Amino acid sequence: MTSVTTEVKTPAGGAYSAAFGDIDPADPDYDEIRRIATTLVPFGNHADVRVTEIGPDRAVVEIPDEPHLRNHMDTVHAGALFLAADIAGAAAFLGAVATRLHAIRRFVLRDSRTAFRKPAIGRIRTIGMIDERVLREVLAAEGEQRFEVDGKALMYDDAGLLVAKASFDYVVDVAAGPGWEQ
């Protein structure tokens, strides 16, 4: 089992955006956002779940093909699948709001639903996406506001078969409008 040390920590009670304070809103470095997102969730580090791609439209997360992530039937454990889906949804949000990361105070999962469709065998690739309709409102928000944002994650095996899908309901608190300074 691989062990990775968490490099980034957000202060207790502090802004969600604290981990991303060095990201330039005018020219977001998606590779740096990906690096931070990969190390941000300690349990994701423990399971060696990796964010492999973040952009404005989606994020991709991979679960390695490792025995410690399997269940008694030698398929990928449902908990590992959910972990990857959860991280993919959050990473998709980070990429979608990269120009406003400095204004995101909180991003919390409120509810989720997961459908397991086929046995998950081997390495799993998870694609996370955020609903664009509410996302436009988050990006244009001025002043303190709270939003409910929908996300989804699709999980595929190495053969490209859809093995599971998840949907997420998030709560997002925005600190201020486009002119907000750190």
Coordinates of N, CA, C and O in Angstrom, one line a residue:
M1 N 0.9 -1.2 0.0 CA 0.0 0.0 0.0 C 0.9 1.2 0.0 O 1.9 1.3 0.7
T2 N 0.6 2.2 -0.8 CA 1.3 3.4 -0.9 C 0.8 4.4 0.1 O -0.4 4.6 0.3
S3 N 1.7 5.1 0.8 CA 1.3 6.2 1.7 C 1.8 7.5 1.2 O 2.9 7.6 0.8
V4 N 0.9 8.5 1.1 CA 1.3 9.8 0.7 C 0.9 10.8 1.7 O -0.1 10.8 2.3
T5 N 1.8 11.7 2.0 CA 1.6 12.8 3.0 C 0.8 13.9 2.4 O 1.1 14.3 1.3
T6 N -0.2 14.4 3.1 CA -1.0 15.5 2.7 C -0.1 16.7 2.8 O 0.4 17.1 3.8
E7 N 0.0 17.4 1.6 CA 0.8 18.6 1.6 C 0.1 19.9 1.9 O 0.7 20.9 2.2
V8 N -1.2 19.9 1.7 CA -2.0 21.1 1.8 C -3.1 20.9 2.9 O -3.8 19.9 2.9
K9 N -3.3 21.8 3.7 CA -4.3 21.7 4.8 C -5.1 23.1 4.8 O -4.5 24.1 4.7
T10 N -6.4 23.0 4.9 CA -7.2 24.2 5.1 C -7.4 24.4 6.6 O -7.6 23.4 7.4
P11 N -7.3 25.6 7.1 CA -7.4 25.8 8.5 C -8.8 25.5 9.0 O -9.8 25.8 8.3
A12 N -9.0 25.0 10.2 CA -10.3 24.7 10.8 C -11.1 26.0 10.9 O -10.6 27.0 11.4
G13 N -12.3 26.0 10.3 CA -13.2 27.2 10.3 C -12.8 28.2 9.3 O -13.4 29.3 9.2
G14 N -11.7 28.0 8.6 CA -11.2 29.0 7.6 C -11.9 28.8 6.3 O -12.7 27.9 6.1
A15 N -11.5 29.7 5.3 CA -12.1 29.6 4.0 C -11.7 28.4 3.3 O -10.6 27.9 3.3
Y16 N -12.6 27.8 2.5 CA -12.4 26.6 1.7 C -11.3 27.0 0.7 O -10.4 26.2 0.4
S17 N -11.2 28.2 0.3 CA -10.3 28.6 -0.7 C -8.8 28.8 -0.2 O -7.9 29.0 -1.0
A18 N -8.6 28.6 1.1 CA -7.3 28.8 1.6 C -6.2 28.0 0.9 O -5.1 28.4 0.7
A19 N -6.6 26.7 0.6 CA -5.6 25.8 -0.1 C -5.2 26.3 -1.5 O -4.2 25.9 -2.0
F20 N -6.0 27.2 -2.0 CA -5.8 27.6 -3.4 C -5.5 29.0 -3.5 O -5.6 29.7 -4.6
G21 N -5.0 29.6 -2.4 CA -4.7 31.0 -2.4 C -3.7 31.5 -3.4 O -3.7 32.7 -3.7
D22 N -2.8 30.7 -3.9 CA -1.8 31.1 -4.8 C -2.2 31.0 -6.3 O -1.4 31.3 -7.2
I23 N -3.4 30.5 -6.5 CA -3.9 30.4 -7.9 C -4.3 31.8 -8.4 O -5.1 32.5 -7.8
D24 N -3.8 32.1 -9.6 CA -4.1 33.4 -10.2 C -5.5 33.3 -10.9 O -5.7 32.6 -11.8
P25 N -6.5 34.1 -10.4 CA -7.8 34.0 -11.0 C -7.8 34.5 -12.5 O -8.7 34.0 -13.2
A26 N -6.9 35.3 -12.9 CA -6.9 35.8 -14.3 C -6.3 34.7 -15.2 O -6.6 34.7 -16.4
D27 N -5.5 33.8 -14.7 CA -4.9 32.8 -15.5 C -4.6 31.5 -14.6 O -3.5 31.2 -14.2
P28 N -5.7 30.8 -14.3 CA -5.6 29.7 -13.3 C -4.7 28.6 -13.9 O -4.8 28.2 -15.1
D29 N -3.8 28.0 -13.0 CA -3.0 26.9 -13.4 C -3.7 25.6 -13.0 O -3.7 25.2 -11.9
Y30 N -4.3 25.0 -14.0 CA -5.1 23.8 -13.7 C -4.2 22.7 -13.2 O -4.7 21.8 -12.5
D31 N -3.0 22.6 -13.7 CA -2.1 21.5 -13.2 C -1.8 21.7 -11.7 O -1.8 20.8 -10.9
E32 N -1.6 23.0 -11.2 CA -1.4 23.2 -9.8 C -2.7 22.9 -9.0 O -2.7 22.4 -7.9
I33 N -3.9 23.3 -9.6 CA -5.1 22.9 -8.9 C -5.3 21.4 -8.8 O -5.7 20.9 -7.8
R34 N -4.9 20.7 -9.9 CA -4.9 19.2 -9.8 C -4.0 18.7 -8.8 O -4.3 17.8 -8.0
R35 N -2.8 19.2 -8.7 CA -1.8 18.8 -7.7 C -2.4 19.0 -6.3 O -2.3 18.1 -5.4
I36 N -2.9 20.1 -6.0 CA -3.5 20.4 -4.7 C -4.7 19.5 -4.4 O -4.8 18.9 -3.3
A37 N -5.6 19.4 -5.4 CA -6.8 18.5 -5.2 C -6.4 17.1 -4.9 O -7.0 16.4 -4.1
T38 N -5.3 16.6 -5.5 CA -4.9 15.2 -5.3 C -4.4 15.0 -3.9 O -4.7 13.9 -3.3
T39 N -3.8 16.0 -3.3 CA -3.3 15.8 -1.9 C -4.3 16.3 -0.8 O -4.0 16.2 0.4
L40 N -5.4 16.9 -1.2 CA -6.2 17.6 -0.2 C -7.0 16.7 0.7 O -7.2 17.0 1.9
V41 N -7.4 15.5 0.2 CA -8.3 14.6 1.0 C -7.4 13.5 1.6 O -6.9 12.6 0.8
P42 N -7.2 13.5 2.9 CA -6.3 12.5 3.5 C -6.7 11.0 3.1 O -5.8 10.2 2.9
F43 N -8.0 10.8 3.2 CA -8.4 9.4 2.9 C -8.2 9.0 1.4 O -7.8 7.9 1.1
G44 N -8.3 10.0 0.5 CA -7.9 9.8 -0.9 C -6.4 9.4 -1.0 O -6.0 8.6 -1.8
N45 N -5.6 10.1 -0.2 CA -4.2 9.8 -0.2 C -3.9 8.4 0.3 O -3.1 7.6 -0.3
H46 N -4.6 8.0 1.3 CA -4.5 6.7 1.9 C -4.8 5.6 0.9 O -4.2 4.6 0.8
A47 N -5.9 5.8 0.1 CA -6.3 4.9 -0.9 C -5.6 5.0 -2.2 O -5.8 4.2 -3.2
D48 N -4.7 6.0 -2.3 CA -3.9 6.3 -3.5 C -4.8 6.7 -4.7 O -4.5 6.4 -5.9
V49 N -5.9 7.3 -4.4 CA -6.8 7.9 -5.5 C -6.1 9.1 -6.0 O -5.7 10.0 -5.2
R50 N -6.0 9.2 -7.3 CA -5.3 10.4 -7.9 C -6.2 11.2 -8.9 O -6.9 10.6 -9.7
V51 N -6.1 12.5 -8.8 CA -6.7 13.4 -9.8 C -5.7 13.4 -10.9 O -4.6 13.9 -10.7
T52 N -6.2 13.0 -12.1 CA -5.3 13.0 -13.2 C -5.5 14.1 -14.2 O -4.7 14.4 -15.1
E53 N -6.7 14.8 -14.1 CA -7.0 15.9 -15.0 C -8.0 16.8 -14.3 O -9.0 16.3 -13.7
I54 N -7.8 18.1 -14.5 CA -8.8 19.1 -14.1 C -8.9 20.1 -15.2 O -7.8 20.6 -15.6
G55 N -10.1 20.5 -15.6 CA -10.2 21.6 -16.5 C -11.6 22.3 -16.2 O -12.2 21.9 -15.2
P56 N -11.9 23.3 -17.0 CA -13.2 24.0 -16.7 C -14.4 23.2 -16.9 O -15.5 23.5 -16.4
D57 N -14.4 22.0 -17.6 CA -15.5 21.3 -17.9 C -15.7 19.9 -17.2 O -16.8 19.4 -17.1
R58 N -14.6 19.4 -16.7 CA -14.6 18.1 -16.0 C -13.3 17.9 -15.2 O -12.3 18.6 -15.4
A59 N -13.3 16.8 -14.5 CA -12.1 16.3 -13.8 C -12.1 14.8 -13.9 O -13.2 14.2 -14.1
V60 N -10.9 14.2 -13.9 CA -10.8 12.8 -14.1 C -9.9 12.3 -12.9 O -8.9 12.9 -12.5
V61 N -10.4 11.2 -12.2 CA -9.8 10.7 -11.1 C -9.6 9.2 -11.4 O -10.5 8.5 -12.0
E62 N -8.5 8.6 -10.9 CA -8.3 7.2 -11.1 C -8.1 6.4 -9.8 O -7.4 7.0 -8.8
I63 N -8.6 5.2 -9.7 CA -8.4 4.3 -8.6 C -7.5 3.3 -9.2 O -7.7 2.7 -10.2
P64 N -6.3 3.0 -8.5 CA -5.4 2.0 -9.0 C -5.9 0.6 -8.8 O -6.9 0.4 -8.0
D65 N -5.4 -0.3 -9.5 CA -5.8 -1.7 -9.4 C -4.9 -2.3 -8.3 O -3.8 -2.8 -8.5
E66 N -5.4 -2.2 -7.1 CA -4.6 -2.6 -5.9 C -5.5 -3.6 -5.0 O -6.7 -3.3 -4.8
P67 N -4.9 -4.6 -4.5 CA -5.7 -5.6 -3.7 C -6.4 -4.9 -2.5 O -7.5 -5.4 -2.1
H68 N -5.8 -3.9 -1.9 CA -6.4 -3.3 -0.7 C -7.6 -2.5 -1.0 O -8.3 -2.1 0.0
L69 N -7.9 -2.3 -2.2 CA -9.1 -1.6 -2.6 C -10.3 -2.5 -3.1 O -11.3 -2.0 -3.5
R70 N -10.0 -3.8 -3.0 CA -11.0 -4.8 -3.4 C -11.9 -5.3 -2.3 O -11.5 -5.3 -1.1
N71 N -13.0 -5.9 -2.6 CA -13.9 -6.5 -1.7 C -13.6 -8.0 -1.7 O -12.8 -8.5 -2.4
H72 N -14.5 -8.7 -1.0 CA -14.4 -10.2 -0.9 C -14.7 -10.9 -2.2 O -14.4 -12.1 -2.3
M73 N -15.2 -10.2 -3.2 CA -15.5 -10.8 -4.5 C -14.4 -10.5 -5.5 O -14.6 -10.7 -6.7
D74 N -13.4 -9.8 -5.0 CA -12.2 -9.4 -5.8 C -12.6 -8.4 -6.9 O -12.0 -8.3 -7.9
T75 N -13.6 -7.6 -6.6 CA -13.9 -6.4 -7.4 C -13.6 -5.2 -6.6 O -13.5 -5.2 -5.4
V76 N -13.6 -4.0 -7.2 CA -13.3 -2.8 -6.5 C -14.4 -2.5 -5.5 O -15.6 -2.6 -5.8
H77 N -14.0 -2.3 -4.3 CA -15.0 -2.0 -3.2 C -15.8 -0.8 -3.4 O -15.4 0.2 -4.0
A78 N -17.1 -0.9 -3.1 CA -18.0 0.2 -3.3 C -17.5 1.5 -2.6 O -17.7 2.6 -3.1
G79 N -16.9 1.4 -1.4 CA -16.3 2.5 -0.7 C -15.2 3.2 -1.5 O -15.2 4.4 -1.6
A80 N -14.4 2.4 -2.2 CA -13.4 3.0 -3.1 C -14.0 3.7 -4.3 O -13.5 4.8 -4.7
L81 N -15.0 3.1 -4.8 CA -15.7 3.7 -6.0 C -16.3 5.1 -5.5 O -16.2 6.1 -6.3
F82 N -17.0 5.1 -4.4 CA -17.6 6.3 -3.9 C -16.5 7.4 -3.6 O -16.7 8.5 -4.0
L83 N -15.4 7.0 -3.0 CA -14.3 7.9 -2.7 C -13.9 8.6 -4.0 O -13.7 9.8 -4.1
A84 N -13.6 7.8 -5.1 CA -13.2 8.3 -6.4 C -14.3 9.3 -7.0 O -13.9 10.3 -7.5
A85 N -15.5 8.9 -6.9 CA -16.6 9.7 -7.4 C -16.7 11.0 -6.6 O -16.8 12.1 -7.3
D86 N -16.6 10.9 -5.3 CA -16.7 12.1 -4.5 C -15.5 13.1 -4.8 O -15.7 14.3 -5.0
I87 N -14.3 12.6 -5.0 CA -13.2 13.4 -5.3 C -13.3 14.0 -6.7 O -13.0 15.1 -7.0
A88 N -13.8 13.2 -7.6 CA -14.0 13.6 -9.0 C -15.0 14.8 -9.1 O -14.8 15.8 -9.8
G89 N -16.1 14.6 -8.3 CA -17.1 15.7 -8.3 C -16.5 17.0 -7.8 O -16.7 18.1 -8.3
A90 N -15.8 16.9 -6.6 CA -15.2 18.1 -6.0 C -14.1 18.7 -6.9 O -14.1 19.9 -7.1
A91 N -13.3 17.8 -7.6 CA -12.3 18.3 -8.5 C -12.9 19.0 -9.7 O -12.4 20.0 -10.2
A92 N -14.0 18.5 -10.2 CA -14.7 19.1 -11.3 C -15.2 20.5 -10.9 O -15.1 21.5 -11.7
F93 N -15.7 20.6 -9.7 CA -16.1 22.0 -9.2 C -14.9 22.9 -9.1 O -15.0 24.1 -9.6
L94 N -13.8 22.4 -8.6 CA -12.6 23.3 -8.6 C -12.2 23.8 -9.9 O -11.9 25.0 -10.1
G95 N -12.2 22.9 -10.9 CA -11.9 23.3 -12.3 C -12.9 24.3 -12.9 O -12.5 25.3 -13.5
A96 N -14.1 24.1 -12.6 CA -15.2 24.9 -13.1 C -15.2 26.3 -12.5 O -15.5 27.3 -13.2
V97 N -14.7 26.5 -11.3 CA -14.7 27.8 -10.6 C -13.3 28.3 -10.4 O -13.0 29.2 -9.6
A98 N -12.3 27.8 -11.3 CA -10.9 28.2 -11.1 C -10.7 29.7 -11.1 O -9.8 30.2 -10.4
T99 N -11.5 30.4 -11.8 CA -11.3 31.9 -11.8 C -11.9 32.6 -10.6 O -11.7 33.8 -10.4
R100 N -12.6 31.8 -9.8 CA -13.2 32.4 -8.6 C -12.9 31.6 -7.3 O -13.6 31.7 -6.3
L101 N -11.9 30.7 -7.3 CA -11.5 29.9 -6.2 C -11.3 30.8 -4.9 O -11.6 30.4 -3.8
H102 N -10.8 32.0 -5.1 CA -10.5 32.9 -4.0 C -11.8 33.3 -3.2 O -11.8 33.7 -2.1
A103 N -13.0 33.2 -3.9 CA -14.2 33.6 -3.3 C -15.0 32.4 -2.7 O -16.1 32.7 -2.1
I104 N -14.6 31.2 -2.9 CA -15.4 30.1 -2.4 C -15.0 29.8 -0.9 O -13.9 29.6 -0.6
R105 N -16.0 30.0 -0.1 CA -15.7 29.8 1.4 C -16.0 28.4 1.8 O -15.3 27.9 2.7
R106 N -17.0 27.8 1.2 CA -17.3 26.4 1.6 C -17.9 25.6 0.4 O -18.6 26.2 -0.4
F107 N -17.5 24.4 0.3 CA -18.0 23.5 -0.7 C -18.3 22.2 0.0 O -17.3 21.5 0.4
V108 N -19.5 21.8 0.3 CA -19.9 20.6 1.1 C -20.8 19.7 0.4 O -21.8 20.2 -0.2
L109 N -20.6 18.4 0.5 CA -21.5 17.4 -0.1 C -22.7 17.3 0.9 O -22.5 17.0 2.1
R110 N -23.9 17.5 0.4 CA -25.1 17.4 1.2 C -25.8 16.0 1.0 O -26.3 15.5 1.9
D111 N -25.8 15.6 -0.2 CA -26.5 14.3 -0.5 C -25.9 13.7 -1.7 O -25.3 14.4 -2.5
S112 N -26.0 12.3 -1.8 CA -25.5 11.6 -3.0 C -26.3 10.4 -3.2 O -26.9 9.8 -2.3
R113 N -26.2 9.9 -4.5 CA -26.8 8.7 -4.9 C -25.9 8.0 -5.8 O -25.3 8.6 -6.7
T114 N -25.7 6.7 -5.6 CA -24.8 5.9 -6.4 C -25.5 4.7 -6.9 O -26.2 4.0 -6.2
A115 N -25.3 4.4 -8.2 CA -25.8 3.2 -8.9 C -24.7 2.4 -9.4 O -23.8 2.8 -10.2
F116 N -24.5 1.2 -8.8 CA -23.5 0.2 -9.3 C -24.1 -0.6 -10.4 O -25.0 -1.3 -10.2
R117 N -23.5 -0.5 -11.6 CA -24.1 -1.2 -12.7 C -23.5 -2.5 -13.1 O -24.1 -3.4 -13.7
K118 N -22.2 -2.6 -13.0 CA -21.4 -3.8 -13.4 C -20.3 -4.0 -12.4 O -19.9 -3.1 -11.7
P119 N -19.8 -5.2 -12.3 CA -18.6 -5.4 -11.4 C -17.4 -4.5 -11.8 O -17.1 -4.5 -13.0
A120 N -16.9 -3.8 -10.9 CA -15.7 -3.0 -11.2 C -14.5 -3.8 -11.0 O -14.1 -4.2 -9.8
I121 N -13.7 -4.0 -12.1 CA -12.5 -4.8 -12.0 C -11.4 -4.0 -12.5 O -11.5 -3.3 -13.6
G122 N -10.2 -4.0 -11.8 CA -9.0 -3.3 -12.3 C -9.0 -1.9 -12.0 O -9.7 -1.4 -11.1
R123 N -8.2 -1.1 -12.7 CA -8.1 0.3 -12.6 C -9.5 0.9 -13.0 O -10.0 0.6 -14.0
I124 N -9.9 1.9 -12.2 CA -11.2 2.6 -12.6 C -10.9 4.1 -12.8 O -10.2 4.7 -12.1
R125 N -11.5 4.6 -13.9 CA -11.3 6.0 -14.3 C -12.7 6.6 -14.1 O -13.7 6.2 -14.6
T126 N -12.7 7.7 -13.3 CA -13.9 8.4 -12.9 C -13.9 9.8 -13.5 O -13.0 10.5 -13.3
I127 N -15.0 10.2 -14.2 CA -15.1 11.5 -14.8 C -16.2 12.3 -14.0 O -17.3 11.8 -13.9
G128 N -15.8 13.4 -13.4 CA -16.7 14.2 -12.6 C -17.1 15.5 -13.4 O -16.3 16.0 -14.2
M129 N -18.4 15.9 -13.3 CA -18.9 17.1 -14.0 C -19.8 17.8 -13.1 O -20.5 17.2 -12.2
I130 N -19.9 19.1 -13.3 CA -20.8 20.0 -12.5 C -21.9 20.6 -13.4 O -21.6 20.9 -14.6
D131 N -23.1 20.7 -12.9 CA -24.2 21.3 -13.7 C -23.9 22.7 -14.1 O -23.7 23.5 -13.2
E132 N -23.9 23.0 -15.3 CA -23.5 24.4 -15.8 C -24.5 25.5 -15.5 O -24.1 26.6 -15.3
R133 N -25.8 25.1 -15.3 CA -26.8 26.2 -15.1 C -26.5 26.9 -13.8 O -26.5 28.1 -13.8
V134 N -26.4 26.2 -12.7 CA -26.1 26.9 -11.4 C -24.7 27.4 -11.3 O -24.4 28.4 -10.7
L135 N -23.8 26.7 -12.0 CA -22.4 27.1 -12.0 C -22.3 28.6 -12.5 O -21.5 29.4 -12.0
R136 N -23.1 28.9 -13.6 CA -23.0 30.3 -14.1 C -23.4 31.3 -13.0 O -22.8 32.4 -12.9
E137 N -24.4 30.9 -12.1 CA -24.8 31.8 -11.1 C -23.7 32.0 -10.0 O -23.4 33.0 -9.5
V138 N -23.0 30.9 -9.7 CA -21.9 30.9 -8.7 C -20.8 31.8 -9.3 O -20.2 32.6 -8.5
L139 N -20.5 31.7 -10.5 CA -19.4 32.5 -11.1 C -19.7 34.0 -11.2 O -18.8 34.8 -11.1
A140 N -21.0 34.3 -11.3 CA -21.4 35.7 -11.3 C -21.8 36.3 -10.0 O -22.2 37.4 -9.9
A141 N -21.8 35.5 -8.9 CA -22.3 35.9 -7.6 C -21.5 37.1 -7.1 O -20.3 37.3 -7.2
E142 N -22.3 38.0 -6.5 CA -21.8 39.2 -5.8 C -22.3 39.2 -4.4 O -23.5 39.0 -4.2
G143 N -21.4 39.4 -3.4 CA -21.8 39.4 -2.0 C -21.9 38.0 -1.5 O -21.8 37.0 -2.3
E144 N -22.2 37.9 -0.2 CA -22.4 36.5 0.4 C -23.6 35.8 -0.2 O -24.7 36.4 -0.1
Q145 N -23.4 34.6 -0.7 CA -24.5 33.9 -1.2 C -24.3 32.4 -1.0 O -23.1 32.0 -1.0
R146 N -25.4 31.7 -1.0 CA -25.3 30.2 -0.9 C -26.0 29.6 -2.1 O -27.1 30.1 -2.5
F147 N -25.4 28.6 -2.6 CA -26.0 27.9 -3.8 C -26.0 26.4 -3.6 O -25.2 25.8 -2.8
E148 N -27.0 25.8 -4.2 CA -27.1 24.3 -4.3 C -26.6 23.9 -5.7 O -27.2 24.4 -6.7
V149 N -25.6 23.1 -5.8 CA -25.0 22.8 -7.1 C -25.1 21.3 -7.2 O -24.8 20.5 -6.3
D150 N -25.5 20.8 -8.4 CA -25.5 19.4 -8.8 C -24.3 19.0 -9.5 O -23.7 19.7 -10.3
G151 N -23.8 17.8 -9.2 CA -22.7 17.2 -9.9 C -23.0 15.7 -10.2 O -23.9 15.1 -9.7
K152 N -22.1 15.2 -11.0 CA -22.2 13.7 -11.3 C -20.8 13.2 -11.6 O -19.9 13.9 -11.9
A153 N -20.7 11.9 -11.4 CA -19.5 11.2 -11.7 C -19.8 9.8 -12.4 O -20.7 9.1 -12.0
L154 N -19.1 9.6 -13.5 CA -19.3 8.3 -14.2 C -18.0 7.5 -14.1 O -16.9 8.0 -14.3
M155 N -18.1 6.2 -13.7 CA -17.0 5.4 -13.4 C -16.8 4.3 -14.5 O -17.8 3.6 -14.7
Y156 N -15.7 4.2 -15.1 CA -15.4 3.3 -16.2 C -14.2 2.4 -15.8 O -13.3 2.8 -15.2
D157 N -14.3 1.1 -16.3 CA -13.2 0.2 -16.1 C -12.2 0.4 -17.3 O -12.5 1.2 -18.2
D158 N -11.1 -0.4 -17.4 CA -10.2 -0.2 -18.4 C -10.7 -0.6 -19.8 O -10.2 -0.1 -20.8
A159 N -11.8 -1.4 -19.9 CA -12.4 -1.7 -21.1 C -13.4 -0.7 -21.6 O -14.0 -0.8 -22.7
G160 N -13.6 0.4 -20.8 CA -14.5 1.5 -21.2 C -15.9 1.2 -20.8 O -16.8 2.0 -21.2
L161 N -16.2 0.2 -20.0 CA -17.5 -0.1 -19.5 C -17.9 0.7 -18.4 O -17.1 0.9 -17.4
L162 N -19.1 1.3 -18.4 CA -19.6 2.1 -17.3 C -20.0 1.1 -16.1 O -20.8 0.2 -16.3
V163 N -19.2 1.2 -15.0 CA -19.4 0.3 -13.9 C -20.3 0.9 -12.8 O -20.9 0.2 -12.0
A164 N -20.3 2.2 -12.7 CA -21.1 2.9 -11.7 C -21.3 4.4 -12.1 O -20.5 4.9 -12.9
K165 N -22.3 5.0 -11.5 CA -22.5 6.4 -11.7 C -23.0 7.0 -10.4 O -23.7 6.3 -9.6
A166 N -22.7 8.2 -10.1 CA -23.1 8.9 -8.9 C -23.6 10.3 -9.2 O -23.1 10.9 -10.2
S167 N -24.5 10.7 -8.4 CA -25.0 12.1 -8.5 C -24.8 12.7 -7.1 O -25.0 12.1 -6.1
F168 N -24.5 14.0 -7.1 CA -24.2 14.7 -5.9 C -25.0 16.0 -5.8 O -25.2 16.7 -6.8
D169 N -25.4 16.4 -4.6 CA -26.0 17.7 -4.3 C -25.0 18.4 -3.3 O -24.8 17.9 -2.2
Y170 N -24.5 19.5 -3.7 CA -23.5 20.2 -3.0 C -24.1 21.5 -2.5 O -25.0 22.1 -3.1
V171 N -23.5 22.1 -1.4 CA -23.8 23.4 -0.9 C -22.5 24.2 -1.1 O -21.4 23.8 -0.7
V172 N -22.7 25.4 -1.7 CA -21.5 26.3 -2.0 C -21.8 27.6 -1.4 O -22.8 28.2 -1.6
D173 N -20.9 28.1 -0.5 CA -20.9 29.5 0.0 C -19.9 30.3 -0.7 O -18.7 30.0 -0.8
V174 N -20.4 31.4 -1.3 CA -19.5 32.4 -2.0 C -19.3 33.6 -1.1 O -20.3 34.1 -0.6
A175 N -18.1 34.1 -1.0 CA -17.8 35.2 -0.1 C -18.2 36.5 -0.6 O -18.7 37.3 0.0
A176 N -17.8 36.8 -1.9 CA -18.1 38.1 -2.5 C -18.0 38.1 -4.0 O -17.7 37.0 -4.6
G177 N -18.2 39.2 -4.6 CA -18.3 39.3 -6.0 C -17.0 39.3 -6.7 O -15.9 39.2 -6.1
P178 N -16.9 39.6 -8.0 CA -15.7 39.5 -8.8 C -14.6 40.4 -8.4 O -13.5 40.1 -8.6
G179 N -14.9 41.5 -7.7 CA -13.9 42.4 -7.3 C -13.3 42.1 -5.9 O -12.4 42.8 -5.4
W180 N -13.7 41.0 -5.3 CA -13.2 40.7 -4.0 C -11.7 40.4 -4.0 O -11.2 39.8 -4.9
E181 N -11.0 41.0 -3.1 CA -9.5 40.8 -3.0 C -9.2 40.0 -1.7 O -9.9 40.1 -0.7
Q182 N -8.2 39.2 -1.8 CA -7.8 38.4 -0.6 C -7.2 39.3 0.5 O -6.6 40.2 0.2

